[in-house]
Amino acid sequence: MSYRAPVRDQLFILRDVLGLDTYANLEGFADASSDTIAQILGEAGRFCEEVLAPLNAVGDKEGCRWFPDNTVTTPTGFKEAYRQLVDAGWLSLGAASAYGGQGLPKVVNTAFSEMASAANMALCMYFGLSHGAYSAILEGGSQAQKDLYLPKLASGEWGGTMNLTEPQCGTDLGLIRTKAVPQDDGSYRITGQKIWISGGEHDLTDNIIHLVLARIEGAPAGVKGISLFIVPKFLPEADGKPGARNGVLCAGLEEKMGIHGNATCVMAYDDAKGWLVGEANHGLRLMFVMMNEARLGVGVQGLSQGDAAYQAAVEFALNRLQGRALTGPKNPDGPADPIIVHPDVRRMLMDSRAVLEGGRALMLWTALQGDLADAAPDEAARQKADDYAALLTPVVKAFLTDRGFKAASDAMQVHGGSGFTEHFPVSQRLRDSRITLIYEGTNGIQAMDLVGRKLALNGGRAVQAYFADLDAAVAEAKDDPTLKPFAEGLASVKAKLQEATLWLMQNGFANPDNAGAAATDYLGLFGLTALSYMWLLSAKAAAARIADGDTDRFYADKLTVGRYFVARVLPDADAHLAKLKTGAEPVMALEADAF
Amino acid sequence: MSYRAPVRDQLFILRDVLGLDTYANLEGFADASSDTIAQILGEAGRFCEEVLAPLNAVGDKEGCRWFPDNTVTTPTGFKEAYRQLVDAGWLSLGAASAYGGQGLPKVVNTAFSEMASAANMALCMYFGLSHGAYSAILEGGSQAQKDLYLPKLASGEWGGTMNLTEPQCGTDLGLIRTKAVPQDDGSYRITGQKIWISGGEHDLTDNIIHLVLARIEGAPAGVKGISLFIVPKFLPEADGKPGARNGVLCAGLEEKMGIHGNATCVMAYDDAKGWLVGEANHGLRLMFVMMNEARLGVGVQGLSQGDAAYQAAVEFALNRLQGRALTGPKNPDGPADPIIVHPDVRRMLMDSRAVLEGGRALMLWTALQGDLADAAPDEAARQKADDYAALLTPVVKAFLTDRGFKAASDAMQVHGGSGFTEHFPVSQRLRDSRITLIYEGTNGIQAMDLVGRKLALNGGRAVQAYFADLDAAVAEAKDDPTLKPFAEGLASVKAKLQEATLWLMQNGFANPDNAGAAATDYLGLFGLTALSYMWLLSAKAAAARIADGDTDRFYADKLTVGRYFVARVLPDADAHLAKLKTGAEPVMALEADAF
């Protein structure tokens, strides 16, 4: 039942599929040769397997504890493991060297995040959101703010949080009520209640830096009156050490279905001292800096839980003896065959594996776009990478979490009755993974972001370039006998996505409900297309290794799994297209009061 | 958040779709006029809403407790509610009047089961399996066994359990090790361990009658050496009262993801006194009597959890104010619109409703087949009904639980972050419903039962008759303007199912792995076809009411929901067909040791 970090597959994707070494001339990539990365991820893998993974079930069973003095303790072992994460420098892989980080590409940090989240998602959330706080301050903070906060957030010495949600206000941030009153010294006094704050209080760090959305007195109504504030738990002294306790406290913890090891806090701000980040009333832009990073991170979480569950299902299926293969005994000397001989068990494992390996490539590909958006040598390449990162972020978030949850559910199914008991790890995987479809914008919100915002940006520049890339990849591969099925699969699903895009352009403007009713199926179709693209690239890379005489069985297996994807996963595309093309009428026909 | 029993929809299905009153001349149906049933279900609905539903969350939070003296207590309130169920006669609705039951058709009891399970699934499981024990003894017991046990199992005064699973033996019952040693007095001594025994021990009844699969010393290996035994917790005295404690005890409870209110027991049999039911070594047949009833019951559970979750989602969506409708404010005086205005929210609600209403019709239709298999006036009609009950049981079990779980998950998604907290009821719905995909034969086993057994029985007689019935329904409806889309939808999906059936006949014999790899998609396609048929019948019944001048909005809404089913649920059929037609090759291509 022990988790194994997918270092082999990550390295294949980084080196062979994404061509990491071809970027060595770019800033930040010089220290990221595939040999170096192999060492880093190898070591990271062991750390995740040995230090983080054993605490995963502990976190689930113990949960966090809240005390009447508004303190929160994390589960047994979390504090020591967190300390090791900080000391070993794992939390600063992707942070800028100017602020004490290791300055590695985001794509490397993403690979680390996958294995760390798989090993212990609840624990990793404590530093996952610190990264978001780091990025928002890096983007919008003053130099003094950067100097004060970034090194400590980068290393993980201090924690960071995102404070958006209030009881009356989730997705609709225009409804925020938390107020900020300007003070003579340039600071603000923040008062209000925030809910569902991950890591809002805990015992892992000396200080917690809350990034808080609030409304400055007299600000315009709605989202145009929202500002972003830094509100430290302890006010830093002149020397940077945590000083006086600020007026923010944890009023309680949520009882949740999963991620019990992470403290989901109700936060009460009562005249807490805070400092504006960036411009007044422009907090939403900075919030989206955090949010976009968090959305990619949640996609990674979804994938990671699915993969960990898949691994547990494989182990179970190889060891559980029950029934005989339909084609004759495979374990004739035993009382029964291992259930992996049964095609329906194999179907579930292959479904998961085909989506998870393709999804891993997509996750790393998208993270690389984020790197290239900064580091690519020419403006056109930077713009294209930035376009792609924006376009694919909602797909990574929603598609990988939907499918990660499905993989966790299928892994439970492989376990049969054992899976429903808490003696096996899949219940926790299913429960933990379920939040990833919800937080940082529900998957429905991701779909609306894709359809309502990302598609139309800059006259559709991103999606047009993407389609052109897909066409080029198909054209290059279609006559290669090994790659032909991959090229044909991609061509077919891309044609459906293009048809859906055209349908949206023709019908979404006429009636915006058509776009709303189509959004989730459109995103599903986009996800299948993006994974098809990744599978074509993966097959090409594997075939090249084989052609070079590499006899590592990994490459042949990669092609086998990819062919399964084309044959048995891609058919979902037709259903998505047919559903979305019905338009809003059937969806909205029943009056609201008839429900 | 309170559950409302779907009495209105059940009555529509029973009266208008299934034509309950046309069966008044059959045994058992005389007292089941739709007017009588309306009264019974109305009262049952109130009972479920008022007595059972309020204890659902209590059961989840408290769970059952095991004590070192091997006793088990149920959650607060369960005992009193159970007592009320017994006293009011709700548990004996469908039992034979010869044994103190009310002798009503099974279809009526199924309607009751739906609402009772929706209100409190964990509590209802205590008597749900008593029904199975009742049926097995009714089918195979001696007259003395029937006289002794049936009245008390029928009323619910005593509980009943099914003891199949052992640690090494779940689906593969041939591996059973529990042994039975014949005694001079005609009884047996039973020794062994059983696991996952629902209601194996509790404080609700004076006695618990365990039906236990075991192997008589010297019996043939495998499933042909399995016998079924009655093993009472307390050995009945001559007067029928519980007497001496038998050698069976609960050694512990499973920790589970859901159904915390039901005691899932490890049972230890140590020279326990038991009596053979039916013939030695023919226990499997009687076990399947229990099992088939239980499988239908599990389908009902899946549907019921989905419906209860759907109801909670509707309530949330009508009340949660967030964002504005894409087509302009619908609640202009409020701070935001209720989220039910958003097409993607509506999509999830409509998906659930269309499947749940169609699924309810299918569940009741299938239960009615079970009644007609006994009560229909001529042999041909009885045979056909029996064929249909056998054919559709795995579909009801697997399709309704898959879709019920999806409805619960979608209901959580409608709730957003609230849904993941335990303050709202959907987490419990999702956790409780998940077991329904697993127990009484995983859904993969149901698919193999359908494909490997039910299709081929009697030369395919059942499925051929079913196809002929569908064709006739299509032919009758296709020229009616209201029914045309329903007829076309059914014709289209039925053609795909027929194509899939033909493919299975051509390819499943050549390589049984082709059947195994196709089974789950075949069952999914069968479920969509069966629901299409139900929707055509429902639409026909609703249209007839409208044509009769009935202005109850219920009927127009029924047509609207049905049109959604055809437009937005049926497209899944193509994906099922495409996947299953790939055959086993892609599914089995990866070697087992490559996982």
PDB file of C-alpha atoms in Angstrom, chain B residues 385-485:
ATOM      1  CA  ALA B 385     -42.175 -11.505 -16.367  1.00  0.00           C
ATOM      2  CA  ASP B 386     -39.716 -13.871 -14.746  1.00  0.00           C
ATOM      3  CA  ASP B 387     -37.360 -13.486 -17.701  1.00  0.00           C
ATOM      4  CA  TYR B 388     -37.588  -9.721 -17.462  1.00  0.00           C
ATOM      5  CA  ALA B 389     -36.981  -9.644 -13.719  1.00  0.00           C
ATOM      6  CA  ALA B 390     -33.872 -11.770 -14.189  1.00  0.00           C
ATOM      7  CA  LEU B 391     -32.638  -9.721 -17.133  1.00  0.00           C
ATOM      8  CA  LEU B 392     -33.152  -6.310 -15.577  1.00  0.00           C
ATOM      9  CA  THR B 393     -32.047  -7.044 -11.999  1.00  0.00           C
ATOM     10  CA  PRO B 394     -28.323  -6.510 -12.719  1.00  0.00           C
ATOM     11  CA  VAL B 395     -29.201  -3.385 -14.691  1.00  0.00           C
ATOM     12  CA  VAL B 396     -31.238  -1.940 -11.828  1.00  0.00           C
ATOM     13  CA  LYS B 397     -28.491  -2.795  -9.356  1.00  0.00           C
ATOM     14  CA  ALA B 398     -25.523  -1.432 -11.290  1.00  0.00           C
ATOM     15  CA  PHE B 399     -26.965   1.355 -13.416  1.00  0.00           C
ATOM     16  CA  LEU B 400     -29.043   2.930 -10.665  1.00  0.00           C
ATOM     17  CA  THR B 401     -26.194   2.788  -8.153  1.00  0.00           C
ATOM     18  CA  ASP B 402     -23.660   4.228 -10.615  1.00  0.00           C
ATOM     19  CA  ARG B 403     -26.031   7.022 -11.477  1.00  0.00           C
ATOM     20  CA  GLY B 404     -27.217   7.477  -7.913  1.00  0.00           C
ATOM     21  CA  PHE B 405     -23.635   8.017  -6.799  1.00  0.00           C
ATOM     22  CA  LYS B 406     -23.134  10.445  -9.678  1.00  0.00           C
ATOM     23  CA  ALA B 407     -26.252  12.330  -8.598  1.00  0.00           C
ATOM     24  CA  ALA B 408     -24.873  12.530  -5.061  1.00  0.00           C
ATOM     25  CA  SER B 409     -21.550  13.779  -6.364  1.00  0.00           C
ATOM     26  CA  ASP B 410     -23.231  16.338  -8.613  1.00  0.00           C
ATOM     27  CA  ALA B 411     -25.356  17.448  -5.659  1.00  0.00           C
ATOM     28  CA  MET B 412     -22.151  18.071  -3.738  1.00  0.00           C
ATOM     29  CA  GLN B 413     -20.844  20.057  -6.696  1.00  0.00           C
ATOM     30  CA  VAL B 414     -23.980  22.237  -6.689  1.00  0.00           C
ATOM     31  CA  HIS B 415     -23.261  22.982  -3.025  1.00  0.00           C
ATOM     32  CA  GLY B 416     -19.736  24.175  -3.750  1.00  0.00           C
ATOM     33  CA  GLY B 417     -17.519  24.349  -0.679  1.00  0.00           C
ATOM     34  CA  SER B 418     -20.522  23.913   1.604  1.00  0.00           C
ATOM     35  CA  GLY B 419     -21.030  20.449   0.216  1.00  0.00           C
ATOM     36  CA  PHE B 420     -17.639  19.272   1.394  1.00  0.00           C
ATOM     37  CA  THR B 421     -18.400  20.241   4.974  1.00  0.00           C
ATOM     38  CA  GLU B 422     -20.370  17.963   7.232  1.00  0.00           C
ATOM     39  CA  HIS B 423     -22.840  20.759   8.023  1.00  0.00           C
ATOM     40  CA  PHE B 424     -24.729  19.933   4.857  1.00  0.00           C
ATOM     41  CA  PRO B 425     -26.233  16.517   4.138  1.00  0.00           C
ATOM     42  CA  VAL B 426     -24.532  15.736   0.823  1.00  0.00           C
ATOM     43  CA  SER B 427     -21.263  14.409   2.185  1.00  0.00           C
ATOM     44  CA  GLN B 428     -23.152  11.664   3.961  1.00  0.00           C
ATOM     45  CA  ARG B 429     -25.175  10.967   0.814  1.00  0.00           C
ATOM     46  CA  LEU B 430     -22.040  10.634  -1.240  1.00  0.00           C
ATOM     47  CA  ARG B 431     -20.314   8.439   1.347  1.00  0.00           C
ATOM     48  CA  ASP B 432     -23.346   6.261   2.036  1.00  0.00           C
ATOM     49  CA  SER B 433     -24.217   5.801  -1.621  1.00  0.00           C
ATOM     50  CA  ARG B 434     -20.720   4.661  -2.547  1.00  0.00           C
ATOM     51  CA  ILE B 435     -21.194   1.236  -0.974  1.00  0.00           C
ATOM     52  CA  THR B 436     -24.131   0.500  -3.269  1.00  0.00           C
ATOM     53  CA  LEU B 437     -21.750   0.155  -6.222  1.00  0.00           C
ATOM     54  CA  ILE B 438     -19.911  -2.530  -4.305  1.00  0.00           C
ATOM     55  CA  TYR B 439     -22.004  -4.795  -2.131  1.00  0.00           C
ATOM     56  CA  GLU B 440     -24.244  -7.677  -3.164  1.00  0.00           C
ATOM     57  CA  GLY B 441     -21.851  -8.113  -6.108  1.00  0.00           C
ATOM     58  CA  THR B 442     -19.832  -5.204  -7.434  1.00  0.00           C
ATOM     59  CA  ASN B 443     -21.218  -3.441 -10.465  1.00  0.00           C
ATOM     60  CA  GLY B 444     -18.602  -5.227 -12.559  1.00  0.00           C
ATOM     61  CA  ILE B 445     -20.035  -8.530 -11.340  1.00  0.00           C
ATOM     62  CA  GLN B 446     -23.513  -7.342 -12.276  1.00  0.00           C
ATOM     63  CA  ALA B 447     -22.232  -6.576 -15.763  1.00  0.00           C
ATOM     64  CA  MET B 448     -20.751 -10.071 -16.039  1.00  0.00           C
ATOM     65  CA  ASP B 449     -24.021 -11.556 -14.776  1.00  0.00           C
ATOM     66  CA  LEU B 450     -25.880  -9.670 -17.511  1.00  0.00           C
ATOM     67  CA  VAL B 451     -23.454 -10.460 -20.299  1.00  0.00           C
ATOM     68  CA  GLY B 452     -22.286 -13.899 -19.275  1.00  0.00           C
ATOM     69  CA  ARG B 453     -25.470 -15.361 -17.884  1.00  0.00           C
ATOM     70  CA  LYS B 454     -28.686 -13.434 -18.379  1.00  0.00           C
ATOM     71  CA  LEU B 455     -28.308 -12.710 -22.094  1.00  0.00           C
ATOM     72  CA  ALA B 456     -27.767 -16.309 -23.061  1.00  0.00           C
ATOM     73  CA  LEU B 457     -30.368 -17.933 -20.786  1.00  0.00           C
ATOM     74  CA  ASN B 458     -32.887 -19.971 -22.761  1.00  0.00           C
ATOM     75  CA  GLY B 459     -31.284 -19.062 -26.049  1.00  0.00           C
ATOM     76  CA  GLY B 460     -31.618 -15.346 -25.483  1.00  0.00           C
ATOM     77  CA  ARG B 461     -35.362 -15.539 -24.989  1.00  0.00           C
ATOM     78  CA  ALA B 462     -35.526 -12.650 -22.512  1.00  0.00           C
ATOM     79  CA  VAL B 463     -33.580 -10.089 -24.485  1.00  0.00           C
ATOM     80  CA  GLN B 464     -35.355 -10.982 -27.721  1.00  0.00           C
ATOM     81  CA  ALA B 465     -38.746 -10.482 -26.115  1.00  0.00           C
ATOM     82  CA  TYR B 466     -37.508  -7.229 -24.614  1.00  0.00           C
ATOM     83  CA  PHE B 467     -36.349  -5.926 -27.984  1.00  0.00           C
ATOM     84  CA  ALA B 468     -39.713  -6.856 -29.484  1.00  0.00           C
ATOM     85  CA  ASP B 469     -41.503  -4.919 -26.749  1.00  0.00           C
ATOM     86  CA  LEU B 470     -39.318  -1.884 -27.384  1.00  0.00           C
ATOM     87  CA  ASP B 471     -39.985  -2.078 -31.133  1.00  0.00           C
ATOM     88  CA  ALA B 472     -43.692  -2.252 -30.490  1.00  0.00           C
ATOM     89  CA  ALA B 473     -43.571   0.746 -28.184  1.00  0.00           C
ATOM     90  CA  VAL B 474     -41.637   2.721 -30.767  1.00  0.00           C
ATOM     91  CA  ALA B 475     -44.002   1.754 -33.568  1.00  0.00           C
ATOM     92  CA  GLU B 476     -47.001   2.805 -31.536  1.00  0.00           C
ATOM     93  CA  ALA B 477     -45.570   6.176 -30.563  1.00  0.00           C
ATOM     94  CA  LYS B 478     -43.521   7.343 -33.486  1.00  0.00           C
ATOM     95  CA  ASP B 479     -46.240   9.269 -35.282  1.00  0.00           C
ATOM     96  CA  ASP B 480     -47.510  11.092 -32.229  1.00  0.00           C
ATOM     97  CA  PRO B 481     -46.038  14.599 -32.277  1.00  0.00           C
ATOM     98  CA  THR B 482     -45.515  14.682 -28.493  1.00  0.00           C
ATOM     99  CA  LEU B 483     -44.055  11.214 -28.296  1.00  0.00           C
ATOM    100  CA  LYS B 484     -41.964  11.349 -31.443  1.00  0.00           C
ATOM    101  CA  PRO B 485     -38.704  12.485 -29.786  1.00  0.00           C
TER     102      PRO B 485
END
